[in-house]
Amino acid sequence: MHLGGLKAPVVGVFVAKGRVSIVVERCKACGFCVEFCPTKVLALSSAFNSKGYHPPHVVLPEKCSGCDLCGMYCPDFAIYAYKIPEQKSEKAKAEVKNEG
Ligand code: SF4
Ligand code: SF4
């Protein structure tokens, strides 16, 4: 993309983190998402869905990067994740404040 000499605005540091969504009723409790999550965000819950399976739940939400490996491994399209930008890091906020 050509910006025609326009300078891109600098709005601080954005750190991507993830959010994961689980479609409980689609899950068959194979455990792939739990097994392949690199940061062990998920665990199979003790609750049942209507088919009698234990779907995963999020146990360490702050560790989710939004990589969507869980979604790629799920054979039933029962889980997906996405990256979310943080508002601004605390450091970036401090820098903006100091620049006054
Ligand atoms: S998006 Fe990545 S880090 Fe988050 S739960 Fe899925 S596999 Fe784990
Ligand atoms: S990979 Fe899909 S079907 Fe398997 S436990 Fe996870 S959400 Fe359920």
Short mmCIF file of C-alpha atoms and ligand atoms in Angstrom, two decimals:
data_model
loop_
_atom_site.label_atom_id
_atom_site.label_comp_id
_atom_site.label_asym_id
_atom_site.label_seq_id
_atom_site.Cartn_x
_atom_site.Cartn_y
_atom_site.Cartn_z
CA MET A 1 0.00 0.00 0.00
CA HIS A 2 1.35 3.44 -0.95
CA LEU A 3 0.83 6.11 1.70
CA GLY A 4 1.74 9.03 -0.56
CA GLY A 5 4.17 10.57 1.91
CA LEU A 6 1.73 10.45 4.82
CA LYS A 7 3.28 9.56 8.11
CA ALA A 8 1.66 6.69 9.94
CA PRO A 9 0.38 7.84 13.34
CA VAL A 10 2.20 6.50 16.37
CA VAL A 11 -0.28 5.47 19.02
CA GLY A 12 1.85 3.60 21.53
CA VAL A 13 2.66 -0.04 21.98
CA PHE A 14 -0.03 -2.62 21.33
CA VAL A 15 0.45 -6.07 22.76
CA ALA A 16 -1.59 -8.84 21.22
CA LYS A 17 -3.33 -11.19 23.58
CA GLY A 18 -5.96 -13.71 22.86
CA ARG A 19 -9.50 -14.59 23.63
CA VAL A 20 -10.87 -18.06 23.23
CA SER A 21 -14.50 -19.06 22.65
CA ILE A 22 -15.91 -22.53 23.18
CA VAL A 23 -19.09 -23.81 21.54
CA VAL A 24 -19.88 -26.26 24.32
CA GLU A 25 -22.59 -28.24 22.53
CA ARG A 26 -20.32 -29.12 19.58
CA CYS A 27 -17.56 -30.54 21.74
CA LYS A 28 -16.87 -34.29 21.91
CA ALA A 29 -14.17 -33.99 24.56
CA CYS A 30 -11.32 -35.38 22.47
CA GLY A 31 -8.92 -33.16 24.44
CA PHE A 32 -6.87 -32.04 21.42
CA CYS A 33 -7.30 -28.37 22.29
CA VAL A 34 -6.15 -28.99 25.85
CA GLU A 35 -3.20 -31.10 24.73
CA PHE A 36 -1.90 -28.79 22.01
CA CYS A 37 -2.33 -25.41 23.69
CA PRO A 38 1.28 -24.27 24.15
CA THR A 39 0.55 -22.29 27.32
CA LYS A 40 -1.93 -24.69 28.96
CA VAL A 41 -4.81 -22.24 28.93
CA LEU A 42 -7.46 -24.96 28.77
CA ALA A 43 -8.60 -27.98 30.76
CA LEU A 44 -11.53 -30.34 30.33
CA SER A 45 -14.24 -29.31 32.76
CA SER A 46 -16.15 -31.60 35.06
CA ALA A 47 -19.46 -30.31 33.61
CA PHE A 48 -21.32 -32.21 30.88
CA ASN A 49 -22.81 -30.87 27.67
CA SER A 50 -26.13 -32.26 26.42
CA LYS A 51 -24.34 -35.10 24.59
CA GLY A 52 -22.65 -36.21 27.79
CA TYR A 53 -19.15 -34.92 27.00
CA HIS A 54 -16.90 -32.79 29.17
CA PRO A 55 -16.07 -29.64 27.16
CA PRO A 56 -12.95 -27.61 27.85
CA HIS A 57 -12.97 -24.47 29.92
CA VAL A 58 -10.45 -21.70 30.27
CA VAL A 59 -8.25 -22.01 33.35
CA LEU A 60 -5.47 -19.52 32.54
CA PRO A 61 -7.07 -16.77 30.40
CA GLU A 62 -4.15 -14.38 30.84
CA LYS A 63 -1.86 -16.87 29.08
CA CYS A 64 -3.88 -17.05 25.86
CA SER A 65 -1.99 -15.54 22.94
CA GLY A 66 -4.83 -15.98 20.47
CA CYS A 67 -2.69 -18.29 18.34
CA ASP A 68 -5.82 -20.38 17.51
CA LEU A 69 -3.94 -23.68 17.60
CA CYS A 70 -6.86 -24.99 19.65
CA GLY A 71 -9.24 -24.05 16.86
CA MET A 72 -7.03 -25.61 14.18
CA TYR A 73 -6.82 -28.92 16.01
CA CYS A 74 -10.49 -29.18 16.98
CA PRO A 75 -12.16 -31.73 14.66
CA ASP A 76 -15.63 -30.44 15.55
CA PHE A 77 -15.18 -26.67 15.11
CA ALA A 78 -16.11 -26.31 18.76
CA ILE A 79 -13.42 -23.81 19.74
CA TYR A 80 -11.78 -20.78 18.19
CA ALA A 81 -9.58 -17.96 19.33
CA TYR A 82 -8.46 -14.58 18.13
CA LYS A 83 -5.92 -11.95 19.01
CA ILE A 84 -7.08 -8.78 20.73
CA PRO A 85 -5.04 -5.59 20.98
CA GLU A 86 -4.57 -4.14 24.43
CA GLN A 87 -5.49 -0.47 24.83
CA LYS A 88 -1.93 0.55 25.58
CA SER A 89 0.79 -0.88 27.72
CA GLU A 90 1.45 0.89 31.01
CA LYS A 91 4.85 1.98 29.68
CA ALA A 92 3.32 3.55 26.59
CA LYS A 93 0.76 5.35 28.74
CA ALA A 94 3.54 6.75 30.94
CA GLU A 95 5.50 7.93 27.89
CA VAL A 96 2.49 9.72 26.47
CA LYS A 97 1.86 11.36 29.84
CA ASN A 98 5.48 12.52 30.14
CA GLU A 99 5.41 14.02 26.66
CA GLY A 100 2.58 16.14 28.00
S1 SF4 B 1 -5.50 -19.54 21.17
FE1 SF4 B 1 -3.51 -20.58 21.50
S2 SF4 B 1 -2.92 -19.95 23.58
FE2 SF4 B 1 -5.13 -19.50 23.38
S3 SF4 B 1 -6.20 -21.33 24.17
FE3 SF4 B 1 -5.96 -21.62 21.94
S4 SF4 B 1 -4.04 -22.76 21.68
FE4 SF4 B 1 -4.06 -21.91 23.77
S1 SF4 B 2 -10.61 -30.14 20.38
FE1 SF4 B 2 -12.79 -29.54 20.09
S2 SF4 B 2 -13.95 -31.41 20.40
FE2 SF4 B 2 -11.89 -31.77 21.23
S3 SF4 B 2 -12.07 -31.23 23.43
FE3 SF4 B 2 -11.41 -29.39 22.35
S4 SF4 B 2 -13.30 -28.26 21.88
FE4 SF4 B 2 -13.88 -30.37 22.37
#
